[in-house]
Coordinates of C-alpha atoms in Angstrom, one line a residue:
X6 CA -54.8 -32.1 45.3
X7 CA -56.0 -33.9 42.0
X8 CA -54.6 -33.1 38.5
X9 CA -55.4 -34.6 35.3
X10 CA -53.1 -34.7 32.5
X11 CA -55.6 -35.3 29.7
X12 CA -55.7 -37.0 26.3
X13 CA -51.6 -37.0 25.7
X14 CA -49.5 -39.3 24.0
X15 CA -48.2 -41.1 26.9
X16 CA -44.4 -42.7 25.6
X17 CA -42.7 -46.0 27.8
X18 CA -40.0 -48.1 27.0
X19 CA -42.2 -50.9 25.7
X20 CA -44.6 -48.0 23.5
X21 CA -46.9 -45.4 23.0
X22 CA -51.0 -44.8 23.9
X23 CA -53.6 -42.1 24.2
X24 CA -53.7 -41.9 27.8
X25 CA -55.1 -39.7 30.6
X26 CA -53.1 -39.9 33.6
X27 CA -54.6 -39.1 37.1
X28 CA -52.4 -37.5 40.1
X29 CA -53.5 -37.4 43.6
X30 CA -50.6 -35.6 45.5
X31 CA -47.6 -36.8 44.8
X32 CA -48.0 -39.8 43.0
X33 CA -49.7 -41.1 39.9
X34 CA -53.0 -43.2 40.5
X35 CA -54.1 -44.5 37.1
X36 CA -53.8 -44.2 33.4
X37 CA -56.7 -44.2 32.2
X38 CA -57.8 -44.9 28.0
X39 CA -59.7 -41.5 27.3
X40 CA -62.6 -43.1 26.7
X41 CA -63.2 -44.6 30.3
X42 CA -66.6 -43.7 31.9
X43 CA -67.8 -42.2 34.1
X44 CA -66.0 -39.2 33.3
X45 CA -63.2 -38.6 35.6
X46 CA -62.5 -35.3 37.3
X47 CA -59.6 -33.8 39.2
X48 CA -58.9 -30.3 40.6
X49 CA -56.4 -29.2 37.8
X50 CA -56.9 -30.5 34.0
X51 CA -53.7 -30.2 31.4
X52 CA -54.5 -30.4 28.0
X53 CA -52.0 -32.7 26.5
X54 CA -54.1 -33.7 23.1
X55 CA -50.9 -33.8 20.7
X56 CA -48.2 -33.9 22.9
X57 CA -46.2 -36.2 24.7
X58 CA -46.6 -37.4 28.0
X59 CA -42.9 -38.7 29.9
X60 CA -41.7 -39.5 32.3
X61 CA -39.2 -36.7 34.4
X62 CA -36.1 -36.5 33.2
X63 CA -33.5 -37.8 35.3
X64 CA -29.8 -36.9 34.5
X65 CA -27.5 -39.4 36.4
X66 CA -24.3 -37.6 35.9
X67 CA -24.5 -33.7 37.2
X68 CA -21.6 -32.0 39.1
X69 CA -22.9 -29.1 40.9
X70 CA -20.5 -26.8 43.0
X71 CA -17.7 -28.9 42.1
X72 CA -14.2 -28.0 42.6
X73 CA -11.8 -28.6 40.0
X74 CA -8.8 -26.7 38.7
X75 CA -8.5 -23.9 41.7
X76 CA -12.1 -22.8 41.3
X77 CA -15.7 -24.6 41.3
X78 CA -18.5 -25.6 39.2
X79 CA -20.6 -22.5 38.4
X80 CA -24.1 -23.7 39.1
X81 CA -25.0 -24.3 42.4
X82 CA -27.6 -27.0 43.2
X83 CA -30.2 -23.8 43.4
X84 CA -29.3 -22.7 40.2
X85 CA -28.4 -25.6 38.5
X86 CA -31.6 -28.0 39.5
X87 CA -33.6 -24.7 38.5
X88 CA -32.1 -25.3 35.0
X89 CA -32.9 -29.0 34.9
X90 CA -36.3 -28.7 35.7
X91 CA -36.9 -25.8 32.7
X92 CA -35.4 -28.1 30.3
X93 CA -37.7 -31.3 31.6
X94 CA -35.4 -33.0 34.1
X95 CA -37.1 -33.9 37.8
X96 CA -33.9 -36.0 39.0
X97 CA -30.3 -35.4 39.2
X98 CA -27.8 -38.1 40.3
X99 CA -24.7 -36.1 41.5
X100 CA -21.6 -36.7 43.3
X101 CA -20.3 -36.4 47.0
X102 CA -16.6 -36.3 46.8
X103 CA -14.1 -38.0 48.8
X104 CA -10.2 -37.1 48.2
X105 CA -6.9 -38.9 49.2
X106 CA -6.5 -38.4 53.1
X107 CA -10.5 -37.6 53.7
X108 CA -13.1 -39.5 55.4
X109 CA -15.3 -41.2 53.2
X110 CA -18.4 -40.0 55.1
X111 CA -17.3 -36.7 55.6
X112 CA -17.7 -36.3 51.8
X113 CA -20.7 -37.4 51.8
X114 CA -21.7 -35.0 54.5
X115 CA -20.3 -32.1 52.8
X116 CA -23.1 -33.1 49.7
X117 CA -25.7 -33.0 51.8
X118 CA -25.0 -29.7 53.3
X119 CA -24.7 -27.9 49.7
X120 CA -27.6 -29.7 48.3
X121 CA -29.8 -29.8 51.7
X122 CA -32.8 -27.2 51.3
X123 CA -31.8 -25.6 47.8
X124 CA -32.6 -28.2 45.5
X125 CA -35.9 -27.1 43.1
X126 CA -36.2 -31.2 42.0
X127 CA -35.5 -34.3 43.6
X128 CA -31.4 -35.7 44.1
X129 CA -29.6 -38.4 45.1
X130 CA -25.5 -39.1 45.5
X131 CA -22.7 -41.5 43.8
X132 CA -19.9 -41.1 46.0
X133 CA -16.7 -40.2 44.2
X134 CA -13.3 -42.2 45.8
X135 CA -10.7 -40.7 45.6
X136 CA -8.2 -42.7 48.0
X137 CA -9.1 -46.7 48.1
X138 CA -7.8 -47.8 51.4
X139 CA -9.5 -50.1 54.3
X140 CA -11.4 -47.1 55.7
X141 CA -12.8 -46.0 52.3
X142 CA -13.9 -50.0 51.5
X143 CA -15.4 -50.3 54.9
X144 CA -17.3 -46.8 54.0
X145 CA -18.4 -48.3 51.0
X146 CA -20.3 -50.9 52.7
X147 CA -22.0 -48.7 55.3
X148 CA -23.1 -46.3 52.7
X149 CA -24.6 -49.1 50.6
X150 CA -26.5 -50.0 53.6
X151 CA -27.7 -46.9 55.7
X152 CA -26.9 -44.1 53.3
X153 CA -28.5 -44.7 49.7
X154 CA -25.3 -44.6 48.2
X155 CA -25.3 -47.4 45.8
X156 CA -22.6 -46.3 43.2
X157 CA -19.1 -45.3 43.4
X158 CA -16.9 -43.4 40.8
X159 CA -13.2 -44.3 40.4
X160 CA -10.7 -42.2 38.1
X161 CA -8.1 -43.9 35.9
X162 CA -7.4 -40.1 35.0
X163 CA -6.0 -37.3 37.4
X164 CA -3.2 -38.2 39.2
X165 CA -2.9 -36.5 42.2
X166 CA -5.7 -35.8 42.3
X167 CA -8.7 -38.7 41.9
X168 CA -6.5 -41.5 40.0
X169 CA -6.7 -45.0 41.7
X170 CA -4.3 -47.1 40.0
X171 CA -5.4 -51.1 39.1
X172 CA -4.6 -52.4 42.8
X173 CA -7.1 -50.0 44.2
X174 CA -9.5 -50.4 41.5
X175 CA -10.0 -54.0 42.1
X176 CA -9.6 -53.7 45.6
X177 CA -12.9 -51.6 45.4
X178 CA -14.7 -53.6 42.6
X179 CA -14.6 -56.7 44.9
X180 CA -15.8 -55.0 47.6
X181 CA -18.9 -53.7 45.5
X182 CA -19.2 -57.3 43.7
X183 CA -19.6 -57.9 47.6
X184 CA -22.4 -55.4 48.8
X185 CA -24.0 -55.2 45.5
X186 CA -22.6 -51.1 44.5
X187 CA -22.2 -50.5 40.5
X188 CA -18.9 -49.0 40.2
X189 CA -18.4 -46.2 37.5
X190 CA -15.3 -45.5 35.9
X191 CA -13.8 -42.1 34.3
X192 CA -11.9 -44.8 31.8
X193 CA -8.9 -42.7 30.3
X194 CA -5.4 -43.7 31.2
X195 CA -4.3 -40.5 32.9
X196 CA -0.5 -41.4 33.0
X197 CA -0.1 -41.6 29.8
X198 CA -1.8 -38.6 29.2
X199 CA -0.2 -36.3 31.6
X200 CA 3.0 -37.4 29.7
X201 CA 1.7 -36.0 26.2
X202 CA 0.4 -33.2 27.7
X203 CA 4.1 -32.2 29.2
X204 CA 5.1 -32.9 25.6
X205 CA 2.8 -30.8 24.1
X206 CA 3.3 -27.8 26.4
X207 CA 6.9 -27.6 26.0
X208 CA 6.6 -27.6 22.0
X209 CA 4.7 -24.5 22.9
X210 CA 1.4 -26.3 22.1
X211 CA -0.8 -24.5 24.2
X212 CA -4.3 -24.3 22.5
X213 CA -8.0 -25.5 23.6
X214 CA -7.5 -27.6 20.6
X215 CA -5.0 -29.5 22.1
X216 CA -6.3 -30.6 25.2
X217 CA -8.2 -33.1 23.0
X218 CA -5.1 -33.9 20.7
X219 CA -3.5 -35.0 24.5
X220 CA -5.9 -37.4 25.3
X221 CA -6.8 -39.3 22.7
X222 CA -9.0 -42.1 21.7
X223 CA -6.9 -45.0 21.7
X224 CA -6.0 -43.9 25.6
X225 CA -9.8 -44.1 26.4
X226 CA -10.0 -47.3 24.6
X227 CA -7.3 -48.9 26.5
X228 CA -8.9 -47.7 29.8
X229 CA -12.2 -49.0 29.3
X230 CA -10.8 -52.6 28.0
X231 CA -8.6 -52.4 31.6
X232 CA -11.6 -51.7 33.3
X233 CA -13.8 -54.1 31.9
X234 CA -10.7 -56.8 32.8
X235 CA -10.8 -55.5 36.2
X236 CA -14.2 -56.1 36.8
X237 CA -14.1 -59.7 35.3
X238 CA -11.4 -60.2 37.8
X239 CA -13.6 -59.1 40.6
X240 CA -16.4 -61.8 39.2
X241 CA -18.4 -59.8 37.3
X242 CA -18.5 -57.0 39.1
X243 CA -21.3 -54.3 37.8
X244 CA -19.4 -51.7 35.5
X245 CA -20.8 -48.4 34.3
X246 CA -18.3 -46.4 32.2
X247 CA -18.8 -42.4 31.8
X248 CA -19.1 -40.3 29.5
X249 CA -17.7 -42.4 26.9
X250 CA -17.2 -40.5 23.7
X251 CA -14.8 -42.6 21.2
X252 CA -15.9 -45.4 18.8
X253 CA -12.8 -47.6 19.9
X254 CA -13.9 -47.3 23.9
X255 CA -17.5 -48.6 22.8
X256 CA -16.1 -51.3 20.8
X257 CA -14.8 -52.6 24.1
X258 CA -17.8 -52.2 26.0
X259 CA -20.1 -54.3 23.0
X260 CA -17.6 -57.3 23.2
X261 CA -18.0 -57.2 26.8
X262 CA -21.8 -57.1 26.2
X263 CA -21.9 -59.7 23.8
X264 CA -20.6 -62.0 26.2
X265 CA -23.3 -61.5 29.0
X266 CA -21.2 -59.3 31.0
X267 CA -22.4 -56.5 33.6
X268 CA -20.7 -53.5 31.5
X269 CA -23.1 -50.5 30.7
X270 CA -22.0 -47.1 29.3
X271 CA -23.6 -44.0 29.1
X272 CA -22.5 -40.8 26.2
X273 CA -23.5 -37.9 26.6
X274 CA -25.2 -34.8 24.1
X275 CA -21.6 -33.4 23.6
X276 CA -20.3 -36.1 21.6
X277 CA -23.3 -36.5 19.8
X278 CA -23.0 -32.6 18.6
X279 CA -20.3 -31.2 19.0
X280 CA -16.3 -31.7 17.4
X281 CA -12.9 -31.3 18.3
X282 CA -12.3 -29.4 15.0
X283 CA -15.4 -26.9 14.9
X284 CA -16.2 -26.5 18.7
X285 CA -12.4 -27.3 20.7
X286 CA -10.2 -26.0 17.8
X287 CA -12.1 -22.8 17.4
X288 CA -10.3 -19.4 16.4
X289 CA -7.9 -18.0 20.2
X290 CA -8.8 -19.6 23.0
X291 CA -12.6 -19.7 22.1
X292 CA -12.0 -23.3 22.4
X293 CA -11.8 -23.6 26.0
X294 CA -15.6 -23.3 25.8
X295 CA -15.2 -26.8 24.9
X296 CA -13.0 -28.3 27.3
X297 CA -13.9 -31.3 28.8
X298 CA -12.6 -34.8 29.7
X299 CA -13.2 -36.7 28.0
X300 CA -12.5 -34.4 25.2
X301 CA -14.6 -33.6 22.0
X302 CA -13.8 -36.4 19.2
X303 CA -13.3 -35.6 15.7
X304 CA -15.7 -35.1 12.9
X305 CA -13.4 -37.0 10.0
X306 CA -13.8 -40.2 11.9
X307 CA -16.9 -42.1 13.0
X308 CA -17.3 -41.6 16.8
X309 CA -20.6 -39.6 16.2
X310 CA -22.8 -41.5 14.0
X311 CA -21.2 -45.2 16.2
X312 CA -22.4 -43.8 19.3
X313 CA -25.7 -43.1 18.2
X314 CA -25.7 -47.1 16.6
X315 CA -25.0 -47.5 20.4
X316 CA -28.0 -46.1 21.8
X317 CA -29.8 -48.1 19.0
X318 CA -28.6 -51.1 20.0
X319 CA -28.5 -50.4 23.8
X320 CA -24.5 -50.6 23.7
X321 CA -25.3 -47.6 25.0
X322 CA -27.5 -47.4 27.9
X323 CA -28.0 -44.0 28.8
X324 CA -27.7 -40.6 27.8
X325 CA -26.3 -38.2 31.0
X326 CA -24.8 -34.5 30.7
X327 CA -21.6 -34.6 33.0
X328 CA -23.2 -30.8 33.4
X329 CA -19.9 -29.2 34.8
X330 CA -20.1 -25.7 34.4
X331 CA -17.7 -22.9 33.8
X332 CA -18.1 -19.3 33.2
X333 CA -15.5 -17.8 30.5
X334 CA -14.6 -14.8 32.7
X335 CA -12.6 -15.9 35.5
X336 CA -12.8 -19.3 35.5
X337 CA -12.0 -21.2 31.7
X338 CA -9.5 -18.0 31.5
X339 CA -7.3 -19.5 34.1
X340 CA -6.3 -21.6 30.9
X341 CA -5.0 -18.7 28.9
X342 CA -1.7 -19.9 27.1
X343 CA -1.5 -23.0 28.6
X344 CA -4.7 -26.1 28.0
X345 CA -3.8 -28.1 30.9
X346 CA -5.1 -25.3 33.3
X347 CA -8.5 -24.4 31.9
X348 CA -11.2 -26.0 33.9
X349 CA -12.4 -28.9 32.4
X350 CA -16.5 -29.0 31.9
X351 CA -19.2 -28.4 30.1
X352 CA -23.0 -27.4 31.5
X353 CA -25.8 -28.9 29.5
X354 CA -28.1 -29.9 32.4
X355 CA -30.5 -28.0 31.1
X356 CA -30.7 -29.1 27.3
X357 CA -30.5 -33.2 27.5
X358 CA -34.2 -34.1 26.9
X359 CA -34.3 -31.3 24.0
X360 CA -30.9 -32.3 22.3
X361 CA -31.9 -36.2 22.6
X362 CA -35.0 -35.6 21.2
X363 CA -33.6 -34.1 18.3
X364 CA -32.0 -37.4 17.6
X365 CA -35.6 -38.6 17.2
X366 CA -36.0 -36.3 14.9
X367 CA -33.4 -36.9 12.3
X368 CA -34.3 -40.7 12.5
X369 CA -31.3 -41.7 15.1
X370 CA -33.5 -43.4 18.1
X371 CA -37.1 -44.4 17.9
X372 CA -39.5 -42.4 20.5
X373 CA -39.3 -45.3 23.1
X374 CA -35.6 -45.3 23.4
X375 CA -35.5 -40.9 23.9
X376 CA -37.4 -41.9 27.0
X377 CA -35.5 -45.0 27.8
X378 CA -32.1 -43.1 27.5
X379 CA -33.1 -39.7 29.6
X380 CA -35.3 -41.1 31.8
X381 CA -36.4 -45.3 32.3
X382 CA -32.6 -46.5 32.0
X383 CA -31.4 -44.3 34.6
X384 CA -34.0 -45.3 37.3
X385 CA -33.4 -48.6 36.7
X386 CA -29.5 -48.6 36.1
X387 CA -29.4 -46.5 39.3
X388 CA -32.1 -47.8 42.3
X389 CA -34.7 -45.6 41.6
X390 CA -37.3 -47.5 39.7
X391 CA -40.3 -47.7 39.6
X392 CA -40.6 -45.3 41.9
X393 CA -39.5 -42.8 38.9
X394 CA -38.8 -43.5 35.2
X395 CA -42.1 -44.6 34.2
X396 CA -45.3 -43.5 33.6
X397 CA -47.6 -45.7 35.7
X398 CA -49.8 -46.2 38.9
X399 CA -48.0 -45.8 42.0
X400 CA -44.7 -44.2 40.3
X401 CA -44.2 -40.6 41.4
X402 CA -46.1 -37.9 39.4
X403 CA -42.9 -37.0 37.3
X404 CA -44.0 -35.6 34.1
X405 CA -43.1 -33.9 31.0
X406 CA -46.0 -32.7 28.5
X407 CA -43.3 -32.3 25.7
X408 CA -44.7 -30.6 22.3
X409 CA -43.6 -32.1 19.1
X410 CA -44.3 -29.4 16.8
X411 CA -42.9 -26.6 19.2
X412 CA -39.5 -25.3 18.5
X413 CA -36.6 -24.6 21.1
X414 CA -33.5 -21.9 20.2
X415 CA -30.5 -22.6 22.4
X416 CA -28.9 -19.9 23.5
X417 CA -27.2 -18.0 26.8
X418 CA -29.5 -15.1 26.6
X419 CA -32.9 -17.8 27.4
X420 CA -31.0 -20.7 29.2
X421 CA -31.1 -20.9 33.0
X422 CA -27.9 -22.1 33.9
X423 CA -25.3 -20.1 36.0
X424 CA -23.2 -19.6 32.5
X425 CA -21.8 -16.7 31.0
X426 CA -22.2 -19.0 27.3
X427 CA -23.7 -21.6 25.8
X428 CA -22.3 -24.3 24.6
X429 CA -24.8 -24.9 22.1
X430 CA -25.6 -21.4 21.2
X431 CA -27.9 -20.9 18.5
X432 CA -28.6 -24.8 18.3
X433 CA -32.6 -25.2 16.7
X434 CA -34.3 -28.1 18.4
X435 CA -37.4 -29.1 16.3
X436 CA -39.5 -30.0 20.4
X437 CA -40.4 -28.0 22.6
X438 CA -40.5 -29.0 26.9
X439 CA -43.9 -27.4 27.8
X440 CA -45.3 -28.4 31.0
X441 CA -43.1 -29.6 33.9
X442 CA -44.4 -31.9 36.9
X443 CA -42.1 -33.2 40.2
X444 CA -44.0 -35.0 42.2
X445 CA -47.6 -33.8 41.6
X446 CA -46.8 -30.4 41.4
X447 CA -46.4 -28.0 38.4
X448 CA -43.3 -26.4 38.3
X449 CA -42.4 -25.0 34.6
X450 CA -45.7 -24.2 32.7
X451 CA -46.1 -21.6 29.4
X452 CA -42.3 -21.0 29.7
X453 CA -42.8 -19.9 33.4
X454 CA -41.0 -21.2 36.5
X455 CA -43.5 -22.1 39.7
X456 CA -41.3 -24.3 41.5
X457 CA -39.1 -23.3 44.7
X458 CA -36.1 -23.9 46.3
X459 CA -35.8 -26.6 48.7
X460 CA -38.9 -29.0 47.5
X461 CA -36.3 -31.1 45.9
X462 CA -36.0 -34.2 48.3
X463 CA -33.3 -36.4 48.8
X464 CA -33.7 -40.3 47.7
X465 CA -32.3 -43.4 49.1
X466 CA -31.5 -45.0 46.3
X467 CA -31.5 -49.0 46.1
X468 CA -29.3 -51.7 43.9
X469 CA -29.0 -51.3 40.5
X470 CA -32.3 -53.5 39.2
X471 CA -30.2 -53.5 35.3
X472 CA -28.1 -56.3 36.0
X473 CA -27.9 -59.4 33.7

């Protein structure tokens, strides 16, 4: 099967062409200048003449059917890769999870199984560790080896629940300095937190709004800058730090990266949007919408407009959604009258390309760095390139024919995502996602879904090939 995406604007990291681009099953075979002779023909044509041709989106940072708080995630990896792939993502990086007491691979078994035959676009793992002892170092190892796993997630944050404290965390960086693994950390120093949280509970300070007064910016700051010490400790070890959301944590990570070091961060389209005084400090408990760790910053201070310097400048390397989603009903309503119990996530899995493209828009990132932030970045940060992230022959045929002058409403009455809200409801996006290719085949075309569950395949993923 042959298919022709004809006469598009095709975008890279390095720039933008008139391009056709040939597919012959699952991979792309040539990118052709429109003019080429003799005439080349295919067994589907796409029209693409003023649009954009991307790369698939790939979201490195997705937590489908995750337990947290007493109840899980609401999207399933059905559901939720479903989602992805209407809103112009064809990978999804999520993460096994290993807790105190459990065998590392046993986690990562338990992935598989949830994900195995239900995914609508391709996957791959990190593996979250959530006890660092000799069994769970020597697991890292085999996994980097035989499994595809090439990233591991610590938590500064949760105690009793994922937090590693500095020993452990070092311990584990030196083992991945070792086998080559990135390590990712959830930087916010969870001690201290739980502390003001007590605090704030007993003043009666129950709110949405405070679960981002708890955990505040300087805390992040601190745990990024003890990370980043960590990992020069264990020689350089390759750092990736989360979600970061406050202008003090990316400080951190630029002095690092000034000085030739392996730190990278990623943000995500919450903290580029959204605030702890309009969205987390809304009227009741509407708030809880917004509850997520790390929390909404506020809009009287700079955080926004500095993390989108970041991207600029590649402080910032990529743009993920930490898409954790919880319904209202039943699940973000365990929270009622006290913060500290409402489930912490938000879903977005489904709105990243859009909501970065926006920032195009309004003059924030240039056209190559949208696609380097959603999409080239990630493949490269995490293994998978250039087998996807790029437009080119031999890559797989993961494409987006995006429509500049199309226009996208957000809202939970058209969004695909197993949520009873949206956290960007009503949200204008002046872009459009039109037609959606994994692998060769058409999957979201003229607003319609053709793909199906269970022609996601998993991927081995290599080393990261970002280092310095």
């Amino acid at each position: 099967m042959s298919l022709l995406v004809k006469g598009g604007t095709v975008i890279g990291p390095t720039g933008t062409r008139v391009a056709d681009v040939l597919v012959e099953g699952e991979k792309i075979v040539a990118v052709l200048d429109p003019s080429y002779t003799p005439a080349v023909t295919a067994d589907e044509v796409i029209d693409a003449a003023g649009k954009y041709v991307i790369p698939g989106g790939i979201d490195a940072h997705t937590h489908m059917e995750m337990p947290f708080g007493g109840t899980s995630a609401s999207d399933t990896f059905d559901t939720g890769t479903r989602a992805a792939a209407y809103g112009g993502t064809t990978t999804i990086i999520d993460f096994a999870i290993q807790r105190t007491g459990e065998v590392v691979q046993d986690g990562l078994a338990a992935w598989h199984t949830k994900a195995d035959g239900n995914c609508h676009i391709d996957y791959a793992f990190h593996m979250i560790l959530g006890g660092v002892d000799t069994d769970a170092l020597k697991a890292m190892d085999q996994l980097v080896a035989d499994e595809g796993i090439t990233s591991f997630k610590l938590f500064m944050a949760y105690p009793g629940v994922f937090y590693s404290d500095d020993g452990q965390i070092l311990r584990a960086m030196q083992t991945a300095r070792e086998n080559g693994a990135m390590i990712m950390m959830h930087a916010e120093n969870g001690i201290a937190i739980d502390v003001l949280v007590q605090q704030a509970i007993a003043r009666g300070e129950t709110d949405p709004l405070y679960h981002g007064i708890t955990r505040p910016a300087a805390l992040e700051a601190e745990a990024t800058n003890r990370a980043i010490a960590l990992a020069e400790v264990a020689q350089d070890c390759p750092l990736y730090i989360v979600h970061l959301s406050a202008s003090q944590a990316l400080e951190r990570v630029a002095e690092a990266r000034d000085k030739g070091r392996n730190v990278f961060a990623e943000t995500c389209p919450q903290y580029l949007y959204l605030t702890l005084e309009d969205q987390l400090g809304a009227p009741g408990f509407e708030g809880a919408k917004w509850v997520c760790s790390t929390p909404l910053r506020s809009k009287h201070e700079s955080h926004a407009r500095d993390l989108w310097k970041g991207l600029r400048s590649n402080d910032l390397a990529i743009v993920s959604t930490d898409h954790c989603p919880f319904c209202m009903k039943d699940q973000k309503e365990m929270g009622i009258g006290d913060f500290s119990k409402i489930p912490n996530g938000i879903g977005g899995v489904e709105h990243r390309v859009d909501l970065i493209y926006q920032g195009v828009v309004d003059g924030n990132i240039s056209l190559e760095r949208w696609v380097e932030t959603i999409s080239t970045t990630p493949a490269r940060m995490f293994g998978l390139y250039p087998q996807k992230g790029i437009v080119q022959p031999g890559s797989d045929a993961d494409l987006v024919v995006y429509d500049p002058n199309g226009t996208t409403r957000i809202g939970v009455e058209t969004h695909h995502m197993n949520m009873d809200y949206s956290a960007y409801e009503g949200v204008e996006i002046q872009g459009q996602v039109g037609t959606v290719i994994s692998r060769g085949e058409v999957i979201v075309a003229d607003g319609n879904y053709h793909g199906r569950k269970g022609r996601g395949k998993f991927l081995r993923r290599g080393l990261s090939s970002y280092l310095m």
